[in-house]
Amino acid sequence: MFHLYQGVLHSRLIACCVWLMMGYATPAMAESMANLASDHEDTVSANPRLSLHEVLQQVVAIHPQQSLLAAHQQMVQARRTMANSWLPQAPSVGFSHQNDALMSNRDEREWQAQMQIPIWLPGQRQARSQVASLADDSLAQDRAGLQQLAADLLRNAVWEIALRRNDVSLVENRRDTMRSIAEDVQKRFKAGEVARLDVMQAEQETLQAERQRVTAHAELMHAQFRYQQLTGLSEMPARLEEPLSTREDYAVSPYWQAAQARLKLAEGQRDLTAIEQRQNPQLTLSTRTIQGGFDYAYNSSMGVAINIPLQSEVHRAPLLANAEQNIGDARSQLETLRRQLENNLHEAEHNLHVSRQELTLIQQQQAIASENAALARKAYRLGELDLNQLLRLQLLAFEADRSLSSQQLQVQSNIAKYNQAVGVLP
């Protein structure tokens, strides 16, 4: 429903701009367009006392994967309980009574009680303790991996807002410039220096700039709404720039370490399965009391028995196969992640290098375009330049300004992406 409302709002704003450009504008329509723009506001203010790290902790706290980590924590605790138990399994007790009342009826009675105590297999307790430790380490790495995931989402969200705000600022400057040019054209028209066609052309360019402002503002609102959904905050840090990390690989990336921890856990579970592929021996302690059919005295005795299960391929093969499959899955995920991290690091390095080179060239282009636009404005006022040439040079200057400011932000964004690729949190 929210996206539907956004689509309708966006369509109505564009329709108003089109009517304005066609010359059918009225004061009421202009007021309606202003009201539409103010109907939908997702404001995110800049807080200079708020840091990216503080926002990151908020993103992690409300991330949906927290419930999954809580379930993993319970599993780790269960493994720790199994490793610290006195017995590998719960003991069992039994009681039986037998008499001949329905058979020979000689008043023979027998009572028997027993307790079965499982016995640890060689190395089983140590293997369980090792698996519990590996599971605990894997959980810690998963938590770090969640922070890295949240950092990626947060970086994308804040830099999108920065880029959208830059677009809004630029198109507002262009609109103001076009309004100023339109005023100059109107003055020259009243003085009889230009034709009515120039006045209409200047108005068209002004309305086009206003339409671009409306569109840019709508995109900014969408970006700010996504930030609010991600963080639950209506504020964002005023400073987004990050220092470039000195790391050159992803060896300490939480993603990589979490994948390695999962592989070690799968191998530990395979070692435990190799021990527990057969059932635990059972030590049985029993007591028996008999009352004979011809002797009413009670005769009591105690007994000890041990039960050693035999190894069966039917029971053993599926357990080992499942353990090996888990190791294969973990290794496959690790290799897939390795390739992905290498690609991410390569792209981050390359994009940062290229964006810095482009910034140097764009700065030179912007300086030339800005000077040309200023000279063209003076030349038009002196009647040495026609309106088409002025508008063309103003458009070039606007595009150069947009390219420069956008590229400056892009360089900072690429630094954040490089830090993300090598596993550095903001």
Short mmCIF file of C-alpha atoms in Angstrom, two decimals:
data_model
loop_
_atom_site.label_atom_id
_atom_site.label_comp_id
_atom_site.label_asym_id
_atom_site.label_seq_id
_atom_site.Cartn_x
_atom_site.Cartn_y
_atom_site.Cartn_z
CA MET A 1 0.00 0.00 0.00
CA PHE A 2 2.89 2.38 0.82
CA HIS A 3 4.53 1.82 -2.56
CA LEU A 4 1.20 2.26 -4.32
CA TYR A 5 0.73 5.60 -2.58
CA GLN A 6 4.24 6.64 -3.57
CA GLY A 7 3.55 5.74 -7.21
CA VAL A 8 0.31 7.73 -7.29
CA LEU A 9 1.97 10.72 -5.63
CA HIS A 10 4.89 10.61 -8.05
CA SER A 11 2.53 10.42 -11.06
CA ARG A 12 0.46 13.37 -9.84
CA LEU A 13 3.57 15.49 -9.33
CA ILE A 14 4.85 14.74 -12.83
CA ALA A 15 1.42 15.44 -14.30
CA CYS A 16 1.39 18.85 -12.66
CA CYS A 17 4.82 19.59 -14.08
CA VAL A 18 3.69 18.56 -17.56
CA TRP A 19 0.67 20.86 -17.36
CA LEU A 20 2.93 23.65 -16.22
CA MET A 21 5.28 23.06 -19.16
CA MET A 22 2.36 23.07 -21.59
CA GLY A 23 1.36 26.51 -20.40
CA TYR A 24 -1.86 25.50 -18.66
CA ALA A 25 -0.63 26.35 -15.19
CA THR A 26 -2.81 28.19 -12.73
CA PRO A 27 -1.98 29.52 -9.26
CA ALA A 28 -4.24 26.83 -7.78
CA MET A 29 -2.35 24.12 -9.65
CA ALA A 30 0.99 25.46 -8.45
CA GLU A 31 -0.33 25.49 -4.89
CA SER A 32 -1.61 21.93 -5.34
CA MET A 33 1.80 20.82 -6.52
CA ALA A 34 3.45 22.34 -3.47
CA ASN A 35 0.92 20.63 -1.21
CA LEU A 36 1.61 17.27 -2.90
CA ALA A 37 5.30 17.67 -2.28
CA SER A 38 4.68 18.31 1.41
CA ASP A 39 2.13 15.50 1.86
CA HIS A 40 4.81 12.83 1.94
CA GLU A 41 7.85 13.63 4.09
CA ASP A 42 10.27 11.03 5.46
CA THR A 43 12.68 13.35 7.23
CA VAL A 44 16.06 12.15 8.42
CA SER A 45 18.03 14.90 10.12
CA ALA A 46 21.81 15.02 10.48
CA ASN A 47 23.11 14.70 14.04
CA PRO A 48 26.77 15.72 14.50
CA ARG A 49 26.92 13.84 17.83
CA LEU A 50 25.81 10.55 16.26
CA SER A 51 28.44 8.19 14.85
CA LEU A 52 28.16 5.48 12.24
CA HIS A 53 29.26 2.92 14.82
CA GLU A 54 26.38 3.83 17.13
CA VAL A 55 23.89 3.51 14.29
CA LEU A 56 25.47 0.18 13.35
CA GLN A 57 24.78 -1.21 16.81
CA GLN A 58 21.15 -0.16 16.44
CA VAL A 59 20.89 -1.90 13.06
CA VAL A 60 22.36 -5.08 14.55
CA ALA A 61 20.02 -4.96 17.55
CA ILE A 62 16.84 -4.89 15.44
CA HIS A 63 18.01 -7.13 12.60
CA PRO A 64 15.74 -10.16 11.97
CA GLN A 65 18.69 -12.57 12.25
CA GLN A 66 18.86 -11.91 15.99
CA SER A 67 16.14 -14.51 16.57
CA LEU A 68 18.19 -17.06 14.60
CA LEU A 69 21.29 -16.30 16.66
CA ALA A 70 19.26 -16.74 19.84
CA ALA A 71 18.23 -20.22 18.65
CA HIS A 72 21.87 -21.02 17.87
CA GLN A 73 22.79 -19.91 21.38
CA GLN A 74 20.39 -22.44 22.82
CA MET A 75 21.94 -25.15 20.64
CA VAL A 76 25.43 -24.23 21.87
CA GLN A 77 24.24 -24.40 25.48
CA ALA A 78 22.70 -27.81 24.83
CA ARG A 79 26.02 -29.10 23.42
CA ARG A 80 27.84 -27.72 26.44
CA THR A 81 25.39 -29.49 28.75
CA MET A 82 25.95 -32.79 26.94
CA ALA A 83 29.73 -32.41 27.17
CA ASN A 84 29.67 -31.61 30.91
CA SER A 85 27.25 -34.40 31.84
CA TRP A 86 28.42 -37.23 34.12
CA LEU A 87 26.93 -39.78 31.77
CA PRO A 88 26.71 -39.87 27.95
CA GLN A 89 22.98 -40.56 28.15
CA ALA A 90 20.32 -40.59 30.83
CA PRO A 91 20.29 -43.75 32.98
CA SER A 92 17.16 -45.87 33.18
CA VAL A 93 15.47 -47.86 35.96
CA GLY A 94 13.12 -50.81 35.74
CA PHE A 95 10.92 -52.85 38.05
CA SER A 96 9.20 -56.19 37.50
CA HIS A 97 7.09 -58.65 39.48
CA GLN A 98 6.24 -62.23 38.66
CA ASN A 99 4.02 -64.84 40.41
CA ASP A 100 2.31 -68.16 39.66
CA ALA A 101 -1.21 -67.19 40.72
CA LEU A 102 -2.63 -67.99 37.29
CA MET A 103 -0.51 -71.05 36.68
CA SER A 104 0.62 -73.54 39.33
CA ASN A 105 -0.63 -71.37 42.21
CA ARG A 106 2.02 -72.43 44.72
CA ASP A 107 2.43 -68.89 46.09
CA GLU A 108 5.73 -68.35 44.32
CA ARG A 109 6.60 -64.65 44.13
CA GLU A 110 9.47 -62.76 42.52
CA TRP A 111 10.38 -59.03 42.56
CA GLN A 112 13.18 -57.52 40.51
CA ALA A 113 14.57 -53.97 40.22
CA GLN A 114 17.38 -52.79 37.96
CA MET A 115 19.25 -49.67 36.84
CA GLN A 116 20.97 -49.34 33.48
CA ILE A 117 23.90 -46.91 33.38
CA PRO A 118 25.40 -45.93 30.00
CA ILE A 119 29.20 -45.90 29.79
CA TRP A 120 31.29 -43.34 27.92
CA LEU A 121 32.91 -44.55 24.73
CA PRO A 122 36.67 -43.94 24.45
CA GLY A 123 37.23 -40.29 23.48
CA GLN A 124 33.49 -39.51 23.36
CA ARG A 125 33.44 -36.97 26.16
CA GLN A 126 36.45 -35.10 24.82
CA ALA A 127 34.94 -35.06 21.32
CA ARG A 128 31.67 -33.65 22.66
CA SER A 129 33.55 -30.94 24.54
CA GLN A 130 35.45 -30.08 21.37
CA VAL A 131 32.24 -29.81 19.34
CA ALA A 132 30.69 -27.57 22.01
CA SER A 133 33.74 -25.30 21.89
CA LEU A 134 33.66 -25.17 18.08
CA ALA A 135 29.93 -24.41 18.13
CA ASP A 136 30.52 -21.57 20.57
CA ASP A 137 33.25 -20.14 18.33
CA SER A 138 31.03 -20.49 15.26
CA LEU A 139 28.26 -18.59 17.01
CA ALA A 140 30.66 -15.78 17.93
CA GLN A 141 31.79 -15.55 14.29
CA ASP A 142 28.17 -15.54 13.12
CA ARG A 143 27.51 -12.58 15.40
CA ALA A 144 30.49 -10.79 13.89
CA GLY A 145 29.21 -11.72 10.43
CA LEU A 146 25.86 -10.15 11.27
CA GLN A 147 27.66 -6.93 12.20
CA GLN A 148 29.46 -7.00 8.87
CA LEU A 149 26.17 -7.57 7.03
CA ALA A 150 24.56 -4.71 8.94
CA ALA A 151 27.55 -2.49 8.11
CA ASP A 152 27.06 -3.20 4.41
CA LEU A 153 23.36 -2.31 4.58
CA LEU A 154 24.06 0.82 6.61
CA ARG A 155 26.82 2.06 4.32
CA ASN A 156 24.62 1.63 1.27
CA ALA A 157 21.73 3.42 2.98
CA VAL A 158 23.63 6.47 4.22
CA TRP A 159 25.57 7.02 1.00
CA GLU A 160 22.40 6.73 -1.03
CA ILE A 161 20.90 9.50 1.09
CA ALA A 162 24.05 11.59 0.61
CA LEU A 163 23.89 11.17 -3.16
CA ARG A 164 20.16 11.96 -3.26
CA ARG A 165 20.62 15.05 -1.12
CA ASN A 166 23.36 16.19 -3.45
CA ASP A 167 21.02 15.72 -6.43
CA VAL A 168 18.32 17.79 -4.71
CA SER A 169 20.78 20.57 -3.95
CA LEU A 170 22.06 20.64 -7.52
CA VAL A 171 18.66 20.71 -9.19
CA GLU A 172 17.53 23.42 -6.79
CA ASN A 173 20.55 25.48 -7.83
CA ARG A 174 19.71 24.85 -11.48
CA ARG A 175 16.10 25.89 -10.91
CA ASP A 176 17.23 29.12 -9.24
CA THR A 177 19.62 29.80 -12.11
CA MET A 178 16.90 29.18 -14.67
CA ARG A 179 14.56 31.51 -12.78
CA SER A 180 17.22 34.21 -12.82
CA ILE A 181 17.77 33.72 -16.58
CA ALA A 182 14.02 33.82 -17.15
CA GLU A 183 13.83 37.15 -15.30
CA ASP A 184 16.61 38.53 -17.51
CA VAL A 185 14.80 37.34 -20.62
CA GLN A 186 11.57 38.90 -19.41
CA LYS A 187 13.31 42.25 -18.87
CA ARG A 188 14.83 42.14 -22.35
CA PHE A 189 11.45 41.18 -23.81
CA LYS A 190 9.82 44.20 -22.19
CA ALA A 191 12.63 46.32 -23.59
CA GLY A 192 11.91 44.90 -27.03
CA GLU A 193 15.29 43.21 -27.38
CA VAL A 194 14.09 39.59 -27.69
CA ALA A 195 11.05 37.82 -29.03
CA ARG A 196 8.21 36.24 -27.08
CA LEU A 197 9.59 32.84 -28.14
CA ASP A 198 12.68 33.39 -25.96
CA VAL A 199 10.46 34.13 -22.96
CA MET A 200 8.53 30.89 -23.46
CA GLN A 201 11.73 28.91 -23.96
CA ALA A 202 13.18 30.28 -20.71
CA GLU A 203 9.96 29.41 -18.89
CA GLN A 204 10.08 25.88 -20.31
CA GLU A 205 13.62 25.40 -19.00
CA THR A 206 12.58 26.72 -15.60
CA LEU A 207 9.65 24.32 -15.41
CA GLN A 208 11.88 21.44 -16.53
CA ALA A 209 14.28 22.27 -13.69
CA GLU A 210 11.34 22.36 -11.26
CA ARG A 211 10.21 18.96 -12.47
CA GLN A 212 13.70 17.56 -11.91
CA ARG A 213 13.65 19.00 -8.39
CA VAL A 214 10.35 17.27 -7.61
CA THR A 215 11.68 13.95 -8.90
CA ALA A 216 14.97 14.28 -7.02
CA HIS A 217 13.11 15.17 -3.82
CA ALA A 218 10.88 12.10 -4.17
CA GLU A 219 13.93 9.85 -4.60
CA LEU A 220 15.44 11.40 -1.48
CA MET A 221 12.26 10.63 0.46
CA HIS A 222 12.43 6.99 -0.65
CA ALA A 223 16.08 6.72 0.43
CA GLN A 224 15.34 8.26 3.83
CA PHE A 225 12.38 5.93 4.36
CA ARG A 226 14.60 2.92 3.65
CA TYR A 227 17.12 4.24 6.18
CA GLN A 228 14.37 4.60 8.79
CA GLN A 229 13.21 1.05 8.12
CA LEU A 230 16.75 -0.28 8.48
CA THR A 231 17.76 1.63 11.62
CA GLY A 232 14.51 2.60 13.32
CA LEU A 233 15.97 6.12 13.64
CA SER A 234 14.98 9.51 12.27
CA GLU A 235 18.55 10.80 12.60
CA MET A 236 21.76 9.93 10.81
CA PRO A 237 25.39 10.89 11.41
CA ALA A 238 26.44 14.22 9.98
CA ARG A 239 29.88 12.83 9.14
CA LEU A 240 29.90 9.81 6.84
CA GLU A 241 33.52 9.80 5.64
CA GLU A 242 35.72 6.90 6.74
CA PRO A 243 39.53 6.63 6.74
CA LEU A 244 40.85 4.18 4.17
CA SER A 245 41.86 0.90 5.82
CA THR A 246 45.45 -0.29 5.50
CA ARG A 247 44.36 -3.91 5.14
CA GLU A 248 45.06 -5.50 1.79
CA ASP A 249 43.08 -8.74 2.00
CA TYR A 250 39.96 -10.28 3.52
CA ALA A 251 41.70 -12.72 5.87
CA VAL A 252 40.16 -11.11 8.96
CA SER A 253 36.79 -10.46 7.38
CA PRO A 254 33.99 -11.73 9.66
CA TYR A 255 32.37 -13.38 6.62
CA TRP A 256 35.52 -15.41 5.93
CA GLN A 257 36.15 -16.31 9.55
CA ALA A 258 32.52 -17.35 10.06
CA ALA A 259 32.72 -19.69 7.04
CA GLN A 260 35.95 -21.19 8.35
CA ALA A 261 34.38 -21.68 11.78
CA ARG A 262 31.43 -23.52 10.20
CA LEU A 263 33.85 -25.85 8.38
CA LYS A 264 35.74 -26.60 11.60
CA LEU A 265 32.45 -27.30 13.37
CA ALA A 266 31.40 -29.73 10.61
CA GLU A 267 34.75 -31.53 10.90
CA GLY A 268 34.40 -31.74 14.68
CA GLN A 269 30.91 -33.19 14.31
CA ARG A 270 32.31 -35.75 11.86
CA ASP A 271 34.92 -36.81 14.43
CA LEU A 272 32.22 -37.12 17.08
CA THR A 273 30.03 -39.16 14.73
CA ALA A 274 32.94 -41.53 14.08
CA ILE A 275 33.00 -42.24 17.83
CA GLU A 276 29.25 -42.36 18.37
CA GLN A 277 28.56 -44.54 15.34
CA ARG A 278 27.84 -47.37 17.75
CA GLN A 279 25.69 -47.20 20.84
CA ASN A 280 27.09 -46.80 24.33
CA PRO A 281 27.64 -49.92 26.47
CA GLN A 282 25.17 -50.33 29.32
CA LEU A 283 26.08 -51.34 32.88
CA THR A 284 23.12 -52.95 34.63
CA LEU A 285 22.80 -53.22 38.43
CA SER A 286 19.90 -55.36 39.60
CA THR A 287 18.33 -56.83 42.75
CA ARG A 288 15.97 -59.80 42.91
CA THR A 289 13.77 -61.08 45.74
CA ILE A 290 12.09 -64.51 45.54
CA GLN A 291 9.53 -66.12 47.77
CA GLY A 292 9.44 -69.85 47.07
CA GLY A 293 6.32 -71.92 46.61
CA PHE A 294 7.21 -74.35 49.47
CA ASP A 295 9.40 -72.01 51.50
CA TYR A 296 7.82 -68.78 52.59
CA ALA A 297 11.17 -67.23 53.48
CA TYR A 298 12.44 -64.45 51.18
CA ASN A 299 15.60 -65.03 49.20
CA SER A 300 17.28 -61.79 47.97
CA SER A 301 20.22 -61.40 45.59
CA MET A 302 22.08 -58.77 43.55
CA GLY A 303 23.46 -58.93 40.01
CA VAL A 304 25.70 -57.04 37.66
CA ALA A 305 25.53 -57.19 33.87
CA ILE A 306 27.09 -55.31 30.97
CA ASN A 307 25.61 -54.91 27.53
CA ILE A 308 27.97 -54.12 24.61
CA PRO A 309 26.11 -53.27 21.39
CA LEU A 310 27.65 -54.63 18.21
CA GLN A 311 28.58 -52.29 15.38
CA SER A 312 26.16 -52.39 12.46
CA GLU A 313 26.74 -50.95 8.99
CA VAL A 314 23.02 -50.20 8.75
CA HIS A 315 23.34 -47.80 11.67
CA ARG A 316 26.88 -46.58 10.93
CA ALA A 317 26.77 -45.74 7.21
CA PRO A 318 23.99 -43.09 7.23
CA LEU A 319 25.56 -41.24 10.17
CA LEU A 320 29.00 -41.00 8.58
CA ALA A 321 27.55 -40.12 5.18
CA ASN A 322 25.54 -37.28 6.67
CA ALA A 323 28.60 -35.97 8.53
CA GLU A 324 30.69 -36.04 5.35
CA GLN A 325 27.94 -34.28 3.42
CA ASN A 326 27.90 -31.48 6.00
CA ILE A 327 31.66 -31.08 5.57
CA GLY A 328 31.25 -31.01 1.79
CA ASP A 329 28.57 -28.32 2.06
CA ALA A 330 30.76 -26.23 4.37
CA ARG A 331 33.76 -26.52 2.05
CA SER A 332 31.64 -25.62 -0.96
CA GLN A 333 30.28 -22.54 0.82
CA LEU A 334 33.80 -21.56 1.88
CA GLU A 335 35.11 -21.79 -1.69
CA THR A 336 32.12 -19.87 -3.07
CA LEU A 337 32.64 -17.19 -0.45
CA ARG A 338 36.37 -17.01 -1.24
CA ARG A 339 35.63 -16.24 -4.87
CA GLN A 340 33.00 -13.69 -3.94
CA LEU A 341 35.29 -11.91 -1.47
CA GLU A 342 38.12 -11.84 -4.00
CA ASN A 343 35.79 -10.32 -6.60
CA ASN A 344 34.49 -7.77 -4.10
CA LEU A 345 38.01 -6.76 -3.09
CA HIS A 346 39.18 -6.49 -6.69
CA GLU A 347 36.18 -4.37 -7.65
CA ALA A 348 36.57 -2.16 -4.58
CA GLU A 349 40.25 -1.53 -5.31
CA HIS A 350 39.62 -0.88 -8.99
CA ASN A 351 36.60 1.38 -8.44
CA LEU A 352 38.44 3.45 -5.85
CA HIS A 353 41.45 3.88 -8.12
CA VAL A 354 39.36 4.80 -11.15
CA SER A 355 37.06 7.16 -9.23
CA ARG A 356 40.07 9.09 -7.93
CA GLN A 357 41.44 9.47 -11.44
CA GLU A 358 38.05 10.56 -12.75
CA LEU A 359 37.73 13.12 -9.96
CA THR A 360 40.90 14.87 -11.10
CA LEU A 361 39.60 15.15 -14.66
CA ILE A 362 36.11 16.22 -13.60
CA GLN A 363 37.53 19.00 -11.44
CA GLN A 364 39.25 20.43 -14.50
CA GLN A 365 36.10 20.10 -16.61
CA GLN A 366 33.97 21.77 -13.95
CA ALA A 367 36.31 24.73 -13.69
CA ILE A 368 36.15 25.32 -17.45
CA ALA A 369 32.37 24.82 -17.63
CA SER A 370 31.77 27.17 -14.71
CA GLU A 371 33.89 29.90 -16.25
CA ASN A 372 32.18 29.46 -19.62
CA ALA A 373 28.74 29.73 -18.01
CA ALA A 374 29.69 32.93 -16.18
CA LEU A 375 31.07 34.51 -19.36
CA ALA A 376 28.02 33.40 -21.33
CA ARG A 377 25.70 35.02 -18.80
CA LYS A 378 27.52 38.33 -19.18
CA ALA A 379 27.59 38.00 -22.97
CA TYR A 380 23.82 37.38 -23.07
CA ARG A 381 23.10 40.46 -20.98
CA LEU A 382 25.21 42.46 -23.42
CA GLY A 383 23.37 40.96 -26.37
CA GLU A 384 26.45 39.16 -27.69
CA LEU A 385 24.96 35.67 -27.25
CA ASP A 386 21.57 34.22 -28.07
CA LEU A 387 19.41 32.33 -25.60
CA ASN A 388 20.02 28.86 -27.07
CA GLN A 389 23.76 29.22 -26.66
CA LEU A 390 23.34 30.50 -23.10
CA LEU A 391 21.06 27.63 -22.11
CA ARG A 392 23.41 25.09 -23.67
CA LEU A 393 26.39 26.44 -21.72
CA GLN A 394 24.34 26.64 -18.53
CA LEU A 395 23.33 23.01 -18.99
CA LEU A 396 26.96 22.01 -19.47
CA ALA A 397 27.88 23.89 -16.31
CA PHE A 398 25.09 22.21 -14.40
CA GLU A 399 26.16 18.75 -15.56
CA ALA A 400 29.76 19.55 -14.66
CA ASP A 401 28.74 20.67 -11.16
CA ARG A 402 26.66 17.54 -10.70
CA SER A 403 29.48 15.32 -11.94
CA LEU A 404 31.99 16.95 -9.61
CA SER A 405 29.90 16.80 -6.43
CA SER A 406 28.65 13.30 -7.25
CA GLN A 407 32.18 12.09 -7.95
CA GLN A 408 33.46 13.54 -4.69
CA LEU A 409 30.78 11.59 -2.84
CA GLN A 410 31.48 8.52 -4.96
CA VAL A 411 35.14 8.51 -3.93
CA GLN A 412 34.14 8.55 -0.26
CA SER A 413 31.56 5.85 -0.91
CA ASN A 414 34.18 3.71 -2.65
CA ILE A 415 36.44 4.08 0.38
CA ALA A 416 33.60 2.73 2.53
CA LYS A 417 33.11 -0.14 0.08
CA TYR A 418 36.81 -0.99 0.21
CA ASN A 419 36.66 -1.05 4.01
CA GLN A 420 33.64 -3.32 3.72
CA ALA A 421 35.53 -5.65 1.37
CA VAL A 422 38.41 -6.11 3.81
CA GLY A 423 36.09 -6.55 6.80
CA VAL A 424 36.45 -3.18 8.59
CA LEU A 425 33.43 -1.92 10.51
CA PRO A 426 32.57 1.80 10.59
#
